[in-house]
Amino acid sequence: AALGTVCWWGLTPALDLRQHLPPDLDPAAEAPVLLVGAAEGRHLLLTAARARRGPPRTITLFVAEQRPEAVARQLLFLLLATEAPGRAGLEARAATILELLGSLRLRAATAALLTGAAARLGRWVT
């Protein structure tokens, strides 16, 4: 009577997706990238973190997942990782992400942040 499995993290190192684009692709052209069944956003985060290295590239990422909650989780952690640094320090953001990853019970501040993020993500998707 199980509901299925949830993949919280991948089993391979994160990839900078820009490093895996075809070498003959025009650097000024948009590069479409499709991630199928990645289950979590480590590749998205690493690619975004290294975006300023090397020449600028425009990448459009498409994510295909079997379960919508996997996409929602990827968007949530991408939102938390890219939040303005003035709102919360690095340690506070890391603690929030770890709390969301592994806790059954959230602190009031984390629950409020999650509620606000859910409202923002709802506007993104719809």
CSV table of N, CA and C in Angstrom, one decimal:
chain,number,residue,atom,x,y,z
A,1,ALA,N,0.8,-1.2,0.0
A,1,ALA,CA,0.0,0.0,0.0
A,1,ALA,C,0.9,1.2,0.0
A,2,ALA,N,2.1,1.1,-0.4
A,2,ALA,CA,3.0,2.3,-0.4
A,2,ALA,C,2.6,3.3,-1.5
A,3,LEU,N,2.9,4.5,-1.3
A,3,LEU,CA,2.6,5.6,-2.3
A,3,LEU,C,3.7,5.7,-3.3
A,4,GLY,N,4.8,5.0,-3.2
A,4,GLY,CA,5.9,5.2,-4.2
A,4,GLY,C,7.2,5.6,-3.5
A,5,THR,N,8.2,6.0,-4.3
A,5,THR,CA,9.4,6.4,-3.7
A,5,THR,C,9.7,7.9,-4.1
A,6,VAL,N,10.5,8.5,-3.3
A,6,VAL,CA,10.9,9.9,-3.6
A,6,VAL,C,12.4,9.9,-3.6
A,7,CYS,N,12.9,10.5,-4.7
A,7,CYS,CA,14.4,10.6,-4.9
A,7,CYS,C,14.8,12.0,-4.4
A,8,TRP,N,15.5,12.1,-3.2
A,8,TRP,CA,15.8,13.4,-2.7
A,8,TRP,C,17.1,13.9,-3.2
A,9,TRP,N,18.0,13.1,-3.7
A,9,TRP,CA,19.3,13.5,-4.3
A,9,TRP,C,19.8,12.5,-5.3
A,10,GLY,N,20.6,13.0,-6.2
A,10,GLY,CA,21.1,12.1,-7.2
A,10,GLY,C,22.3,11.2,-6.7
A,11,LEU,N,22.7,10.3,-7.5
A,11,LEU,CA,23.8,9.4,-7.2
A,11,LEU,C,25.1,9.7,-7.9
A,12,THR,N,25.1,10.8,-8.7
A,12,THR,CA,26.2,11.2,-9.5
A,12,THR,C,26.5,12.7,-9.1
A,13,PRO,N,27.8,13.1,-9.4
A,13,PRO,CA,28.1,14.5,-9.2
A,13,PRO,C,27.2,15.4,-10.0
A,14,ALA,N,27.0,16.7,-9.6
A,14,ALA,CA,26.3,17.6,-10.3
A,14,ALA,C,27.1,18.0,-11.6
A,15,LEU,N,26.3,18.3,-12.6
A,15,LEU,CA,27.0,18.7,-13.9
A,15,LEU,C,26.7,20.2,-14.2
A,16,ASP,N,27.7,20.9,-14.7
A,16,ASP,CA,27.5,22.2,-15.3
A,16,ASP,C,27.0,21.9,-16.7
A,17,LEU,N,25.7,22.2,-17.0
A,17,LEU,CA,25.2,21.8,-18.3
A,17,LEU,C,25.8,22.6,-19.4
A,18,ARG,N,26.4,23.7,-19.1
A,18,ARG,CA,27.0,24.5,-20.2
A,18,ARG,C,28.2,23.7,-20.8
A,19,GLN,N,28.9,22.9,-19.9
A,19,GLN,CA,30.1,22.2,-20.3
A,19,GLN,C,29.7,21.0,-21.3
A,20,HIS,N,28.4,20.7,-21.4
A,20,HIS,CA,28.0,19.5,-22.2
A,20,HIS,C,27.3,19.9,-23.4
A,21,LEU,N,27.3,21.2,-23.8
A,21,LEU,CA,26.7,21.7,-25.0
A,21,LEU,C,27.6,21.3,-26.2
A,22,PRO,N,27.0,21.1,-27.4
A,22,PRO,CA,27.8,20.7,-28.5
A,22,PRO,C,28.8,21.8,-28.8
A,23,PRO,N,30.1,21.4,-29.1
A,23,PRO,CA,31.1,22.4,-29.3
A,23,PRO,C,30.9,23.3,-30.5
A,24,ASP,N,30.2,22.8,-31.5
A,24,ASP,CA,30.0,23.6,-32.8
A,24,ASP,C,28.8,24.5,-32.7
A,25,LEU,N,28.1,24.6,-31.5
A,25,LEU,CA,27.0,25.4,-31.3
A,25,LEU,C,27.4,26.9,-31.3
A,26,ASP,N,26.8,27.8,-32.0
A,26,ASP,CA,27.1,29.2,-32.0
A,26,ASP,C,26.9,29.7,-30.6
A,27,PRO,N,28.0,30.4,-30.0
A,27,PRO,CA,27.9,30.9,-28.6
A,27,PRO,C,26.8,31.9,-28.5
A,28,ALA,N,26.4,32.6,-29.5
A,28,ALA,CA,25.4,33.6,-29.4
A,28,ALA,C,24.0,33.0,-29.5
A,29,ALA,N,23.9,31.8,-30.0
A,29,ALA,CA,22.6,31.1,-30.1
A,29,ALA,C,22.0,30.6,-28.8
A,30,GLU,N,20.7,30.5,-28.7
A,30,GLU,CA,20.1,30.0,-27.5
A,30,GLU,C,20.3,28.5,-27.5
A,31,ALA,N,20.6,27.9,-26.4
A,31,ALA,CA,20.9,26.5,-26.3
A,31,ALA,C,19.8,25.8,-25.4
A,32,PRO,N,18.9,25.0,-26.1
A,32,PRO,CA,17.9,24.3,-25.3
A,32,PRO,C,18.4,23.1,-24.7
A,33,VAL,N,18.1,22.9,-23.4
A,33,VAL,CA,18.6,21.7,-22.6
A,33,VAL,C,17.4,21.0,-22.0
A,34,LEU,N,17.3,19.7,-22.2
A,34,LEU,CA,16.2,19.0,-21.6
A,34,LEU,C,16.7,18.0,-20.5
A,35,LEU,N,16.1,18.2,-19.3
A,35,LEU,CA,16.5,17.3,-18.2
A,35,LEU,C,15.3,16.4,-18.0
A,36,VAL,N,15.5,15.1,-18.1
A,36,VAL,CA,14.4,14.1,-18.0
A,36,VAL,C,14.7,13.3,-16.7
A,37,GLY,N,13.8,13.3,-15.8
A,37,GLY,CA,13.9,12.5,-14.6
A,37,GLY,C,15.0,12.7,-13.7
A,38,ALA,N,15.5,14.0,-13.7
A,38,ALA,CA,16.7,14.3,-12.8
A,38,ALA,C,16.3,14.2,-11.3
A,39,ALA,N,15.0,14.4,-11.0
A,39,ALA,CA,14.4,14.3,-9.7
A,39,ALA,C,14.8,15.4,-8.7
A,40,GLU,N,15.9,16.1,-8.9
A,40,GLU,CA,16.3,17.2,-8.0
A,40,GLU,C,17.1,18.1,-8.8
A,41,GLY,N,17.3,19.3,-8.3
A,41,GLY,CA,17.9,20.4,-9.0
A,41,GLY,C,19.4,20.7,-8.9
A,42,ARG,N,20.2,19.6,-8.6
A,42,ARG,CA,21.6,19.9,-8.4
A,42,ARG,C,22.3,20.4,-9.7
A,43,HIS,N,21.8,19.9,-10.9
A,43,HIS,CA,22.4,20.3,-12.2
A,43,HIS,C,22.0,21.8,-12.4
A,44,LEU,N,20.8,22.1,-12.1
A,44,LEU,CA,20.3,23.5,-12.3
A,44,LEU,C,21.1,24.5,-11.5
A,45,LEU,N,21.2,24.1,-10.2
A,45,LEU,CA,21.9,25.0,-9.3
A,45,LEU,C,23.4,25.2,-9.7
A,46,LEU,N,24.1,24.1,-10.0
A,46,LEU,CA,25.5,24.2,-10.4
A,46,LEU,C,25.6,25.0,-11.7
A,47,THR,N,24.8,24.8,-12.7
A,47,THR,CA,24.8,25.6,-13.9
A,47,THR,C,24.6,27.1,-13.6
A,48,ALA,N,23.6,27.4,-12.8
A,48,ALA,CA,23.4,28.8,-12.5
A,48,ALA,C,24.5,29.4,-11.7
A,49,ALA,N,25.1,28.6,-10.8
A,49,ALA,CA,26.2,29.1,-10.0
A,49,ALA,C,27.5,29.4,-10.8
A,50,ARG,N,27.6,28.7,-11.9
A,50,ARG,CA,28.8,28.9,-12.7
A,50,ARG,C,28.5,29.7,-14.0
A,51,ALA,N,27.4,30.3,-14.0
A,51,ALA,CA,27.0,31.0,-15.3
A,51,ALA,C,27.9,32.2,-15.7
A,52,ARG,N,28.6,32.8,-14.7
A,52,ARG,CA,29.5,33.9,-15.1
A,52,ARG,C,30.9,33.4,-15.5
A,53,ARG,N,31.1,32.2,-15.4
A,53,ARG,CA,32.4,31.7,-15.9
A,53,ARG,C,32.4,31.5,-17.4
A,54,GLY,N,33.4,32.0,-18.1
A,54,GLY,CA,33.4,31.8,-19.5
A,54,GLY,C,32.5,32.8,-20.2
A,55,PRO,N,32.4,32.6,-21.5
A,55,PRO,CA,31.5,33.6,-22.3
A,55,PRO,C,30.1,33.4,-21.9
A,56,PRO,N,29.3,34.5,-22.0
A,56,PRO,CA,27.9,34.4,-21.6
A,56,PRO,C,27.1,33.5,-22.6
A,57,ARG,N,26.2,32.7,-22.1
A,57,ARG,CA,25.4,31.8,-23.0
A,57,ARG,C,24.0,31.9,-22.5
A,58,THR,N,23.1,31.8,-23.5
A,58,THR,CA,21.6,31.8,-23.1
A,58,THR,C,21.2,30.3,-23.2
A,59,ILE,N,20.7,29.8,-22.1
A,59,ILE,CA,20.3,28.4,-22.0
A,59,ILE,C,18.8,28.4,-21.6
A,60,THR,N,18.0,27.7,-22.3
A,60,THR,CA,16.6,27.5,-21.9
A,60,THR,C,16.6,26.0,-21.4
A,61,LEU,N,16.2,25.9,-20.1
A,61,LEU,CA,16.1,24.6,-19.5
A,61,LEU,C,14.6,24.1,-19.5
A,62,PHE,N,14.5,22.9,-19.9
A,62,PHE,CA,13.2,22.2,-19.9
A,62,PHE,C,13.4,21.0,-18.9
A,63,VAL,N,12.4,20.9,-18.0
A,63,VAL,CA,12.5,19.8,-17.0
A,63,VAL,C,11.3,18.9,-17.2
A,64,ALA,N,11.5,17.6,-17.4
A,64,ALA,CA,10.4,16.7,-17.5
A,64,ALA,C,10.5,15.7,-16.4
A,65,GLU,N,9.5,15.7,-15.6
A,65,GLU,CA,9.5,14.7,-14.4
A,65,GLU,C,8.1,14.0,-14.4
A,66,GLN,N,8.2,12.8,-13.9
A,66,GLN,CA,7.0,12.0,-13.8
A,66,GLN,C,6.0,12.5,-12.8
A,67,ARG,N,6.6,13.0,-11.7
A,67,ARG,CA,5.8,13.5,-10.6
A,67,ARG,C,5.9,15.0,-10.4
A,68,PRO,N,4.8,15.7,-10.3
A,68,PRO,CA,4.8,17.1,-10.2
A,68,PRO,C,5.5,17.6,-8.9
A,69,GLU,N,5.5,16.8,-7.8
A,69,GLU,CA,6.1,17.2,-6.6
A,69,GLU,C,7.6,17.3,-6.7
A,70,ALA,N,8.2,16.6,-7.6
A,70,ALA,CA,9.6,16.7,-7.9
A,70,ALA,C,10.0,18.0,-8.5
A,71,VAL,N,9.2,18.5,-9.4
A,71,VAL,CA,9.4,19.8,-10.0
A,71,VAL,C,9.1,20.9,-9.0
A,72,ALA,N,8.1,20.7,-8.2
A,72,ALA,CA,7.8,21.7,-7.1
A,72,ALA,C,9.0,21.8,-6.2
A,73,ARG,N,9.6,20.7,-5.8
A,73,ARG,CA,10.7,20.7,-4.9
A,73,ARG,C,11.9,21.4,-5.5
A,74,GLN,N,12.2,21.1,-6.8
A,74,GLN,CA,13.3,21.7,-7.6
A,74,GLN,C,13.1,23.2,-7.6
A,75,LEU,N,11.9,23.7,-7.9
A,75,LEU,CA,11.6,25.1,-7.9
A,75,LEU,C,11.8,25.8,-6.6
A,76,LEU,N,11.3,25.1,-5.5
A,76,LEU,CA,11.5,25.6,-4.2
A,76,LEU,C,12.9,25.8,-3.8
A,77,PHE,N,13.8,24.8,-4.0
A,77,PHE,CA,15.2,25.0,-3.7
A,77,PHE,C,15.9,26.0,-4.6
A,78,LEU,N,15.5,26.1,-5.8
A,78,LEU,CA,16.1,27.1,-6.7
A,78,LEU,C,15.7,28.5,-6.2
A,79,LEU,N,14.5,28.6,-5.8
A,79,LEU,CA,14.0,29.9,-5.3
A,79,LEU,C,14.8,30.3,-4.0
A,80,LEU,N,15.0,29.3,-3.1
A,80,LEU,CA,15.7,29.6,-1.8
A,80,LEU,C,17.2,29.9,-2.1
A,81,ALA,N,17.8,29.2,-3.1
A,81,ALA,CA,19.2,29.4,-3.4
A,81,ALA,C,19.4,30.8,-4.0
A,82,THR,N,18.5,31.3,-4.8
A,82,THR,CA,18.7,32.5,-5.5
A,82,THR,C,18.0,33.7,-4.8
A,83,GLU,N,17.5,33.5,-3.6
A,83,GLU,CA,16.9,34.6,-2.9
A,83,GLU,C,17.9,35.7,-2.6
A,84,ALA,N,17.5,37.0,-2.6
A,84,ALA,CA,18.4,38.1,-2.4
A,84,ALA,C,19.2,37.9,-1.1
A,85,PRO,N,20.6,38.0,-1.1
A,85,PRO,CA,21.4,37.8,0.0
A,85,PRO,C,21.1,38.6,1.2
A,86,GLY,N,20.5,39.8,1.0
A,86,GLY,CA,20.2,40.7,2.1
A,86,GLY,C,19.1,40.2,3.0
A,87,ARG,N,18.2,39.3,2.5
A,87,ARG,CA,17.1,38.8,3.2
A,87,ARG,C,17.5,37.8,4.3
A,88,ALA,N,18.4,37.0,4.0
A,88,ALA,CA,18.9,36.0,4.9
A,88,ALA,C,20.3,35.7,4.6
A,89,GLY,N,21.1,35.5,5.7
A,89,GLY,CA,22.5,35.1,5.5
A,89,GLY,C,22.7,33.7,4.9
A,90,LEU,N,23.9,33.4,4.5
A,90,LEU,CA,24.2,32.1,4.0
A,90,LEU,C,23.9,31.0,4.9
A,91,GLU,N,24.3,31.2,6.2
A,91,GLU,CA,24.1,30.1,7.2
A,91,GLU,C,22.6,29.9,7.4
A,92,ALA,N,21.8,31.0,7.5
A,92,ALA,CA,20.4,30.9,7.7
A,92,ALA,C,19.7,30.2,6.5
A,93,ARG,N,20.1,30.5,5.3
A,93,ARG,CA,19.6,29.8,4.1
A,93,ARG,C,19.9,28.3,4.1
A,94,ALA,N,21.2,28.0,4.4
A,94,ALA,CA,21.6,26.6,4.5
A,94,ALA,C,20.8,25.9,5.6
A,95,ALA,N,20.6,26.5,6.7
A,95,ALA,CA,19.8,25.8,7.8
A,95,ALA,C,18.4,25.6,7.3
A,96,THR,N,17.8,26.6,6.6
A,96,THR,CA,16.5,26.4,6.1
A,96,THR,C,16.3,25.3,5.1
A,97,ILE,N,17.3,25.2,4.2
A,97,ILE,CA,17.3,24.2,3.2
A,97,ILE,C,17.4,22.8,3.9
A,98,LEU,N,18.3,22.7,4.8
A,98,LEU,CA,18.5,21.4,5.5
A,98,LEU,C,17.3,21.0,6.3
A,99,GLU,N,16.6,22.0,6.9
A,99,GLU,CA,15.4,21.8,7.7
A,99,GLU,C,14.3,21.3,6.8
A,100,LEU,N,14.2,21.9,5.6
A,100,LEU,CA,13.2,21.5,4.6
A,100,LEU,C,13.5,20.1,4.1
A,101,LEU,N,14.7,19.7,3.9
A,101,LEU,CA,15.1,18.4,3.4
A,101,LEU,C,14.8,17.3,4.4
A,102,GLY,N,15.1,17.6,5.7
A,102,GLY,CA,15.1,16.4,6.6
A,102,GLY,C,14.2,16.5,7.8
A,103,SER,N,13.4,17.5,8.0
A,103,SER,CA,12.6,17.6,9.2
A,103,SER,C,11.2,17.3,9.0
A,104,LEU,N,10.6,16.6,10.0
A,104,LEU,CA,9.2,16.4,9.9
A,104,LEU,C,8.4,17.6,10.5
A,105,ARG,N,9.1,18.3,11.3
A,105,ARG,CA,8.5,19.5,12.0
A,105,ARG,C,9.3,20.7,11.6
A,106,LEU,N,8.6,21.8,11.2
A,106,LEU,CA,9.3,23.0,10.8
A,106,LEU,C,9.2,24.1,11.9
A,107,ARG,N,10.2,24.9,12.1
A,107,ARG,CA,10.1,26.0,13.0
A,107,ARG,C,9.1,27.0,12.4
A,108,ALA,N,8.6,27.9,13.2
A,108,ALA,CA,7.6,28.9,12.7
A,108,ALA,C,8.2,29.7,11.6
A,109,ALA,N,9.5,30.2,11.7
A,109,ALA,CA,10.1,31.0,10.7
A,109,ALA,C,10.2,30.2,9.3
A,110,THR,N,10.6,29.0,9.4
A,110,THR,CA,10.7,28.2,8.2
A,110,THR,C,9.3,27.9,7.6
A,111,ALA,N,8.3,27.7,8.4
A,111,ALA,CA,7.0,27.4,7.9
A,111,ALA,C,6.4,28.7,7.2
A,112,ALA,N,6.7,29.9,7.8
A,112,ALA,CA,6.3,31.1,7.2
A,112,ALA,C,7.0,31.3,5.8
A,113,LEU,N,8.3,31.0,5.8
A,113,LEU,CA,9.0,31.2,4.5
A,113,LEU,C,8.5,30.2,3.5
A,114,LEU,N,8.2,29.0,3.9
A,114,LEU,CA,7.6,28.0,3.0
A,114,LEU,C,6.3,28.4,2.5
A,115,THR,N,5.4,29.0,3.3
A,115,THR,CA,4.1,29.5,2.9
A,115,THR,C,4.3,30.6,1.8
A,116,GLY,N,5.2,31.5,2.1
A,116,GLY,CA,5.4,32.6,1.2
A,116,GLY,C,6.0,32.1,-0.2
A,117,ALA,N,6.9,31.2,-0.1
A,117,ALA,CA,7.5,30.6,-1.3
A,117,ALA,C,6.5,29.9,-2.1
A,118,ALA,N,5.6,29.1,-1.4
A,118,ALA,CA,4.5,28.4,-2.1
A,118,ALA,C,3.6,29.3,-2.9
A,119,ALA,N,3.3,30.5,-2.3
A,119,ALA,CA,2.5,31.5,-3.0
A,119,ALA,C,3.2,32.0,-4.2
A,120,ARG,N,4.5,32.3,-4.1
A,120,ARG,CA,5.2,32.9,-5.2
A,120,ARG,C,5.4,31.8,-6.3
A,121,LEU,N,5.6,30.6,-5.9
A,121,LEU,CA,5.8,29.5,-6.9
A,121,LEU,C,4.5,29.2,-7.6
A,122,GLY,N,3.4,29.4,-6.9
A,122,GLY,CA,2.1,29.2,-7.5
A,122,GLY,C,1.8,30.2,-8.6
A,123,ARG,N,2.3,31.4,-8.4
A,123,ARG,CA,2.2,32.5,-9.4
A,123,ARG,C,3.1,32.2,-10.6
A,124,TRP,N,4.3,31.6,-10.3
A,124,TRP,CA,5.2,31.3,-11.4
A,124,TRP,C,4.6,30.3,-12.3
A,125,VAL,N,4.0,29.2,-11.8
A,125,VAL,CA,3.5,28.1,-12.5
A,125,VAL,C,2.2,28.4,-13.2
A,126,THR,N,1.3,29.2,-12.6
A,126,THR,CA,0.0,29.5,-13.2
A,126,THR,C,0.1,30.9,-13.9
